[in-house]
Amino acid sequence: MTDSERQALRQLQKQRRDKADYVKVTDILLLDKRRPLANIADDLGLNESTVYRYARAFVALGLARYLDHEQVGYLGLHLGLRASVSSSSVRR
């Protein structure tokens, strides 16, 4: 990882503490610090395959496209489904 990518990730981490991107950004920063994979997964509430998937996506896509990749995760799908069910219930 380049110094400019590292600095950009740290800035994004500060800006997105309450957003889904925070975990993705933090994952890459922790990997860059050579933290053990199992610890990263445990600390961020991910499974190890997700940590690997995020790392591969970052390398393959670069920073800008990485943040757009897999934007809606399980929680987002769950909340979206719940919102859609709620709004259809309201219409009835």
Short mmCIF file of N, CA, C and O in Angstrom, two decimals:
data_model
loop_
_atom_site.label_atom_id
_atom_site.label_comp_id
_atom_site.label_asym_id
_atom_site.label_seq_id
_atom_site.Cartn_x
_atom_site.Cartn_y
_atom_site.Cartn_z
N MET A 1 0.85 -1.17 0.00
CA MET A 1 0.00 0.00 0.00
C MET A 1 0.90 1.23 0.00
O MET A 1 1.89 1.28 0.71
N THR A 2 0.49 2.22 -0.75
CA THR A 2 1.27 3.45 -0.81
C THR A 2 0.95 4.34 0.39
O THR A 2 -0.11 4.19 1.03
N ASP A 3 1.85 5.26 0.67
CA ASP A 3 1.61 6.20 1.77
C ASP A 3 0.37 7.05 1.52
O ASP A 3 -0.40 7.33 2.43
N SER A 4 0.14 7.44 0.27
CA SER A 4 -1.04 8.27 -0.04
C SER A 4 -2.33 7.47 0.16
O SER A 4 -3.32 8.01 0.65
N GLU A 5 -2.33 6.18 -0.20
CA GLU A 5 -3.50 5.34 0.05
C GLU A 5 -3.74 5.19 1.55
O GLU A 5 -4.87 5.27 2.01
N ARG A 6 -2.66 4.98 2.29
CA ARG A 6 -2.76 4.83 3.74
C ARG A 6 -3.34 6.09 4.37
O ARG A 6 -4.24 6.03 5.21
N GLN A 7 -2.85 7.25 3.96
CA GLN A 7 -3.37 8.52 4.49
C GLN A 7 -4.82 8.73 4.12
O GLN A 7 -5.63 9.17 4.94
N ALA A 8 -5.18 8.38 2.89
CA ALA A 8 -6.57 8.52 2.45
C ALA A 8 -7.48 7.60 3.26
O ALA A 8 -8.58 8.01 3.67
N LEU A 9 -7.03 6.38 3.51
CA LEU A 9 -7.83 5.44 4.31
C LEU A 9 -8.00 5.96 5.74
O LEU A 9 -9.09 5.87 6.31
N ARG A 10 -6.96 6.49 6.32
CA ARG A 10 -7.06 7.02 7.69
C ARG A 10 -8.03 8.19 7.75
O ARG A 10 -8.80 8.32 8.70
N GLN A 11 -7.99 9.04 6.73
CA GLN A 11 -8.93 10.17 6.69
C GLN A 11 -10.37 9.67 6.54
O GLN A 11 -11.27 10.15 7.22
N LEU A 12 -10.56 8.70 5.66
CA LEU A 12 -11.90 8.12 5.49
C LEU A 12 -12.39 7.45 6.76
O LEU A 12 -13.57 7.52 7.11
N GLN A 13 -11.48 6.80 7.45
CA GLN A 13 -11.85 6.12 8.70
C GLN A 13 -12.40 7.15 9.71
O GLN A 13 -13.40 6.89 10.37
N LYS A 14 -11.78 8.30 9.79
CA LYS A 14 -12.25 9.34 10.71
C LYS A 14 -13.59 9.90 10.28
O LYS A 14 -14.45 10.20 11.11
N GLN A 15 -13.79 10.03 8.97
CA GLN A 15 -15.02 10.64 8.45
C GLN A 15 -16.21 9.70 8.48
O GLN A 15 -17.35 10.15 8.47
N ARG A 16 -15.98 8.42 8.48
CA ARG A 16 -17.07 7.47 8.29
C ARG A 16 -17.29 6.55 9.48
O ARG A 16 -17.70 5.41 9.33
N ARG A 17 -17.06 7.04 10.66
CA ARG A 17 -17.20 6.19 11.85
C ARG A 17 -18.57 5.54 11.98
O ARG A 17 -18.68 4.45 12.51
N ASP A 18 -19.61 6.18 11.56
CA ASP A 18 -20.96 5.65 11.71
C ASP A 18 -21.51 5.04 10.42
O ASP A 18 -22.69 4.75 10.33
N LYS A 19 -20.67 4.83 9.45
CA LYS A 19 -21.13 4.32 8.16
C LYS A 19 -20.55 2.94 7.90
O LYS A 19 -19.58 2.51 8.52
N ALA A 20 -21.15 2.23 6.98
CA ALA A 20 -20.72 0.87 6.65
C ALA A 20 -19.28 0.82 6.15
O ALA A 20 -18.58 -0.15 6.38
N ASP A 21 -18.82 1.88 5.50
CA ASP A 21 -17.45 1.90 4.97
C ASP A 21 -16.40 1.83 6.07
O ASP A 21 -15.26 1.45 5.81
N TYR A 22 -16.75 2.20 7.28
CA TYR A 22 -15.77 2.21 8.37
C TYR A 22 -15.12 0.85 8.54
O TYR A 22 -13.90 0.75 8.67
N VAL A 23 -15.90 -0.21 8.52
CA VAL A 23 -15.36 -1.55 8.70
C VAL A 23 -14.45 -1.91 7.54
O VAL A 23 -13.36 -2.46 7.74
N LYS A 24 -14.87 -1.59 6.33
CA LYS A 24 -14.05 -1.91 5.16
C LYS A 24 -12.72 -1.17 5.18
O LYS A 24 -11.67 -1.74 4.87
N VAL A 25 -12.74 0.08 5.57
CA VAL A 25 -11.53 0.89 5.64
C VAL A 25 -10.63 0.39 6.77
O VAL A 25 -9.42 0.20 6.59
N THR A 26 -11.21 0.15 7.93
CA THR A 26 -10.45 -0.32 9.08
C THR A 26 -9.83 -1.68 8.81
O THR A 26 -8.69 -1.95 9.20
N ASP A 27 -10.55 -2.55 8.12
CA ASP A 27 -10.03 -3.87 7.75
C ASP A 27 -8.71 -3.73 6.98
O ASP A 27 -7.71 -4.37 7.32
N ILE A 28 -8.70 -2.88 5.99
CA ILE A 28 -7.50 -2.70 5.17
C ILE A 28 -6.36 -2.09 5.99
O ILE A 28 -5.20 -2.51 5.87
N LEU A 29 -6.67 -1.12 6.83
CA LEU A 29 -5.63 -0.51 7.66
C LEU A 29 -5.02 -1.52 8.63
O LEU A 29 -3.81 -1.53 8.85
N LEU A 30 -5.84 -2.38 9.21
CA LEU A 30 -5.32 -3.39 10.13
C LEU A 30 -4.48 -4.43 9.40
O LEU A 30 -3.46 -4.89 9.92
N LEU A 31 -4.90 -4.81 8.21
CA LEU A 31 -4.08 -5.72 7.41
C LEU A 31 -2.74 -5.09 7.07
O LEU A 31 -1.70 -5.75 7.09
N ASP A 32 -2.77 -3.80 6.77
CA ASP A 32 -1.54 -3.09 6.44
C ASP A 32 -0.57 -3.08 7.64
O ASP A 32 0.64 -3.09 7.47
N LYS A 33 -1.12 -3.09 8.84
CA LYS A 33 -0.28 -3.12 10.05
C LYS A 33 0.13 -4.55 10.41
O LYS A 33 0.75 -4.77 11.44
N ARG A 34 -0.25 -5.48 9.55
CA ARG A 34 0.09 -6.89 9.72
C ARG A 34 -0.51 -7.51 10.99
O ARG A 34 0.08 -8.38 11.61
N ARG A 35 -1.70 -7.05 11.34
CA ARG A 35 -2.43 -7.66 12.45
C ARG A 35 -2.86 -9.05 12.04
O ARG A 35 -3.19 -9.29 10.87
N PRO A 36 -2.89 -9.98 12.96
CA PRO A 36 -3.33 -11.35 12.62
C PRO A 36 -4.77 -11.35 12.10
O PRO A 36 -5.64 -10.66 12.63
N LEU A 37 -4.97 -12.13 11.06
CA LEU A 37 -6.27 -12.20 10.40
C LEU A 37 -7.39 -12.54 11.38
O LEU A 37 -8.46 -11.93 11.36
N ALA A 38 -7.15 -13.51 12.23
CA ALA A 38 -8.19 -13.92 13.19
C ALA A 38 -8.55 -12.77 14.12
O ALA A 38 -9.73 -12.59 14.47
N ASN A 39 -7.56 -11.98 14.51
CA ASN A 39 -7.84 -10.84 15.39
C ASN A 39 -8.66 -9.77 14.68
O ASN A 39 -9.56 -9.18 15.26
N ILE A 40 -8.32 -9.50 13.43
CA ILE A 40 -9.07 -8.51 12.65
C ILE A 40 -10.52 -8.95 12.52
O ILE A 40 -11.44 -8.17 12.76
N ALA A 41 -10.71 -10.20 12.16
CA ALA A 41 -12.07 -10.72 12.00
C ALA A 41 -12.85 -10.59 13.31
O ALA A 41 -14.00 -10.13 13.32
N ASP A 42 -12.23 -10.97 14.39
CA ASP A 42 -12.88 -10.91 15.69
C ASP A 42 -13.18 -9.46 16.10
O ASP A 42 -14.29 -9.15 16.53
N ASP A 43 -12.20 -8.59 15.95
CA ASP A 43 -12.37 -7.19 16.35
C ASP A 43 -13.46 -6.48 15.55
O ASP A 43 -14.17 -5.63 16.09
N LEU A 44 -13.58 -6.81 14.27
CA LEU A 44 -14.54 -6.11 13.41
C LEU A 44 -15.86 -6.85 13.27
O LEU A 44 -16.77 -6.38 12.58
N GLY A 45 -15.97 -8.02 13.88
CA GLY A 45 -17.21 -8.78 13.78
C GLY A 45 -17.42 -9.39 12.41
O GLY A 45 -18.56 -9.51 11.95
N LEU A 46 -16.33 -9.76 11.76
CA LEU A 46 -16.38 -10.37 10.43
C LEU A 46 -15.91 -11.80 10.52
O LEU A 46 -15.31 -12.21 11.51
N ASN A 47 -16.15 -12.57 9.47
CA ASN A 47 -15.48 -13.86 9.41
C ASN A 47 -14.22 -13.68 8.58
O ASN A 47 -14.05 -12.69 7.88
N GLU A 48 -13.31 -14.63 8.70
CA GLU A 48 -12.01 -14.49 8.05
C GLU A 48 -12.12 -14.40 6.53
O GLU A 48 -11.35 -13.68 5.89
N SER A 49 -13.10 -15.08 5.94
CA SER A 49 -13.24 -15.01 4.49
C SER A 49 -13.64 -13.61 4.03
O SER A 49 -13.24 -13.16 2.96
N THR A 50 -14.39 -12.89 4.85
CA THR A 50 -14.76 -11.52 4.52
C THR A 50 -13.53 -10.61 4.57
O THR A 50 -13.36 -9.74 3.71
N VAL A 51 -12.68 -10.82 5.55
CA VAL A 51 -11.44 -10.04 5.65
C VAL A 51 -10.61 -10.24 4.38
O VAL A 51 -10.13 -9.28 3.78
N TYR A 52 -10.47 -11.50 3.95
CA TYR A 52 -9.75 -11.80 2.71
C TYR A 52 -10.43 -11.17 1.50
O TYR A 52 -9.79 -10.61 0.62
N ARG A 53 -11.77 -11.26 1.44
CA ARG A 53 -12.50 -10.71 0.30
C ARG A 53 -12.31 -9.20 0.19
O ARG A 53 -12.10 -8.66 -0.89
N TYR A 54 -12.37 -8.51 1.33
CA TYR A 54 -12.14 -7.07 1.32
C TYR A 54 -10.72 -6.75 0.84
O TYR A 54 -10.52 -5.82 0.07
N ALA A 55 -9.74 -7.51 1.30
CA ALA A 55 -8.35 -7.28 0.90
C ALA A 55 -8.18 -7.49 -0.60
O ALA A 55 -7.54 -6.67 -1.28
N ARG A 56 -8.75 -8.56 -1.13
CA ARG A 56 -8.64 -8.82 -2.58
C ARG A 56 -9.33 -7.72 -3.37
O ARG A 56 -8.83 -7.28 -4.40
N ALA A 57 -10.48 -7.27 -2.91
CA ALA A 57 -11.20 -6.20 -3.62
C ALA A 57 -10.40 -4.90 -3.61
O ALA A 57 -10.32 -4.21 -4.62
N PHE A 58 -9.78 -4.58 -2.48
CA PHE A 58 -8.98 -3.36 -2.40
C PHE A 58 -7.82 -3.40 -3.40
O PHE A 58 -7.57 -2.44 -4.12
N VAL A 59 -7.13 -4.53 -3.44
CA VAL A 59 -5.98 -4.68 -4.35
C VAL A 59 -6.44 -4.63 -5.81
O VAL A 59 -5.84 -3.97 -6.64
N ALA A 60 -7.53 -5.30 -6.11
CA ALA A 60 -8.00 -5.40 -7.49
C ALA A 60 -8.64 -4.10 -7.99
O ALA A 60 -8.49 -3.75 -9.16
N LEU A 61 -9.34 -3.39 -7.11
CA LEU A 61 -10.15 -2.26 -7.55
C LEU A 61 -9.55 -0.89 -7.26
O LEU A 61 -9.95 0.09 -7.87
N GLY A 62 -8.64 -0.81 -6.31
CA GLY A 62 -8.14 0.50 -5.88
C GLY A 62 -9.10 1.12 -4.89
O GLY A 62 -10.23 0.67 -4.73
N LEU A 63 -8.67 2.17 -4.23
CA LEU A 63 -9.43 2.76 -3.13
C LEU A 63 -10.82 3.24 -3.54
O LEU A 63 -11.81 2.87 -2.92
N ALA A 64 -10.93 4.06 -4.56
CA ALA A 64 -12.22 4.66 -4.92
C ALA A 64 -13.26 3.59 -5.27
O ALA A 64 -14.39 3.62 -4.77
N ARG A 65 -12.89 2.66 -6.11
CA ARG A 65 -13.84 1.62 -6.52
C ARG A 65 -14.08 0.61 -5.40
O ARG A 65 -15.15 0.03 -5.31
N TYR A 66 -13.09 0.41 -4.53
CA TYR A 66 -13.24 -0.51 -3.40
C TYR A 66 -14.39 -0.09 -2.49
O TYR A 66 -15.18 -0.92 -2.05
N LEU A 67 -14.50 1.19 -2.22
CA LEU A 67 -15.55 1.66 -1.32
C LEU A 67 -16.94 1.48 -1.92
O LEU A 67 -17.92 1.33 -1.19
N ASP A 68 -17.05 1.49 -3.23
CA ASP A 68 -18.34 1.27 -3.89
C ASP A 68 -18.67 -0.22 -4.03
O ASP A 68 -19.83 -0.58 -4.19
N HIS A 69 -17.65 -1.06 -3.97
CA HIS A 69 -17.81 -2.50 -4.13
C HIS A 69 -18.55 -3.08 -2.94
O HIS A 69 -18.22 -2.80 -1.80
N GLU A 70 -19.58 -3.88 -3.20
CA GLU A 70 -20.36 -4.54 -2.14
C GLU A 70 -20.91 -3.53 -1.15
O GLU A 70 -20.89 -3.76 0.05
N GLN A 71 -21.37 -2.41 -1.64
CA GLN A 71 -21.83 -1.35 -0.75
C GLN A 71 -22.94 -1.82 0.19
O GLN A 71 -22.95 -1.51 1.35
N VAL A 72 -23.88 -2.58 -0.32
CA VAL A 72 -24.97 -3.05 0.52
C VAL A 72 -24.62 -4.42 1.05
O VAL A 72 -24.51 -5.38 0.30
N GLY A 73 -24.38 -4.50 2.34
CA GLY A 73 -24.06 -5.78 2.97
C GLY A 73 -25.30 -6.43 3.52
O GLY A 73 -26.42 -6.00 3.27
N TYR A 74 -25.14 -7.45 4.30
CA TYR A 74 -26.27 -8.19 4.86
C TYR A 74 -27.16 -7.25 5.67
O TYR A 74 -28.36 -7.24 5.53
N LEU A 75 -26.56 -6.44 6.52
CA LEU A 75 -27.35 -5.53 7.34
C LEU A 75 -28.15 -4.58 6.47
O LEU A 75 -29.32 -4.34 6.72
N GLY A 76 -27.52 -4.05 5.42
CA GLY A 76 -28.22 -3.14 4.52
C GLY A 76 -29.37 -3.83 3.82
O GLY A 76 -30.45 -3.27 3.68
N LEU A 77 -29.16 -5.07 3.40
CA LEU A 77 -30.24 -5.81 2.77
C LEU A 77 -31.36 -6.06 3.76
O LEU A 77 -32.53 -5.93 3.46
N HIS A 78 -30.98 -6.41 4.98
CA HIS A 78 -31.97 -6.68 6.02
C HIS A 78 -32.79 -5.42 6.31
O HIS A 78 -34.01 -5.47 6.37
N LEU A 79 -32.12 -4.30 6.49
CA LEU A 79 -32.82 -3.05 6.78
C LEU A 79 -33.66 -2.61 5.59
O LEU A 79 -34.76 -2.12 5.76
N GLY A 80 -33.13 -2.80 4.38
CA GLY A 80 -33.89 -2.45 3.19
C GLY A 80 -35.15 -3.29 3.06
O GLY A 80 -36.22 -2.80 2.74
N LEU A 81 -35.03 -4.57 3.36
CA LEU A 81 -36.18 -5.46 3.31
C LEU A 81 -37.18 -5.05 4.37
O LEU A 81 -38.38 -4.97 4.12
N ARG A 82 -36.70 -4.75 5.57
CA ARG A 82 -37.57 -4.34 6.65
C ARG A 82 -38.29 -3.05 6.30
O ARG A 82 -39.49 -2.91 6.52
N ALA A 83 -37.57 -2.10 5.70
CA ALA A 83 -38.18 -0.83 5.30
C ALA A 83 -39.22 -1.06 4.22
O ALA A 83 -40.29 -0.46 4.23
N SER A 84 -38.92 -1.96 3.29
CA SER A 84 -39.86 -2.24 2.21
C SER A 84 -41.11 -2.92 2.75
O SER A 84 -42.22 -2.61 2.35
N VAL A 85 -40.94 -3.82 3.70
CA VAL A 85 -42.10 -4.48 4.32
C VAL A 85 -42.91 -3.47 5.09
O VAL A 85 -44.13 -3.43 5.02
N SER A 86 -42.22 -2.60 5.84
CA SER A 86 -42.92 -1.58 6.63
C SER A 86 -43.70 -0.63 5.75
O SER A 86 -44.84 -0.30 6.02
N SER A 87 -43.10 -0.18 4.64
CA SER A 87 -43.78 0.77 3.77
C SER A 87 -44.95 0.10 3.06
O SER A 87 -45.98 0.72 2.85
N SER A 88 -44.83 -1.18 2.72
CA SER A 88 -45.96 -1.84 2.07
C SER A 88 -47.08 -2.10 3.09
O SER A 88 -48.25 -2.06 2.75
N SER A 89 -46.70 -2.30 4.36
CA SER A 89 -47.72 -2.46 5.40
C SER A 89 -48.48 -1.16 5.63
O SER A 89 -49.66 -1.16 5.88
N VAL A 90 -47.77 -0.03 5.51
CA VAL A 90 -48.39 1.27 5.72
C VAL A 90 -49.38 1.57 4.60
O VAL A 90 -50.45 2.11 4.84
N ARG A 91 -49.04 1.15 3.40
CA ARG A 91 -49.92 1.42 2.25
C ARG A 91 -51.24 0.64 2.34
O ARG A 91 -52.22 1.04 1.77
N ARG A 92 -51.22 -0.47 3.00
CA ARG A 92 -52.44 -1.32 3.05
C ARG A 92 -53.45 -0.81 3.99
O ARG A 92 -53.53 -0.15 4.83
#
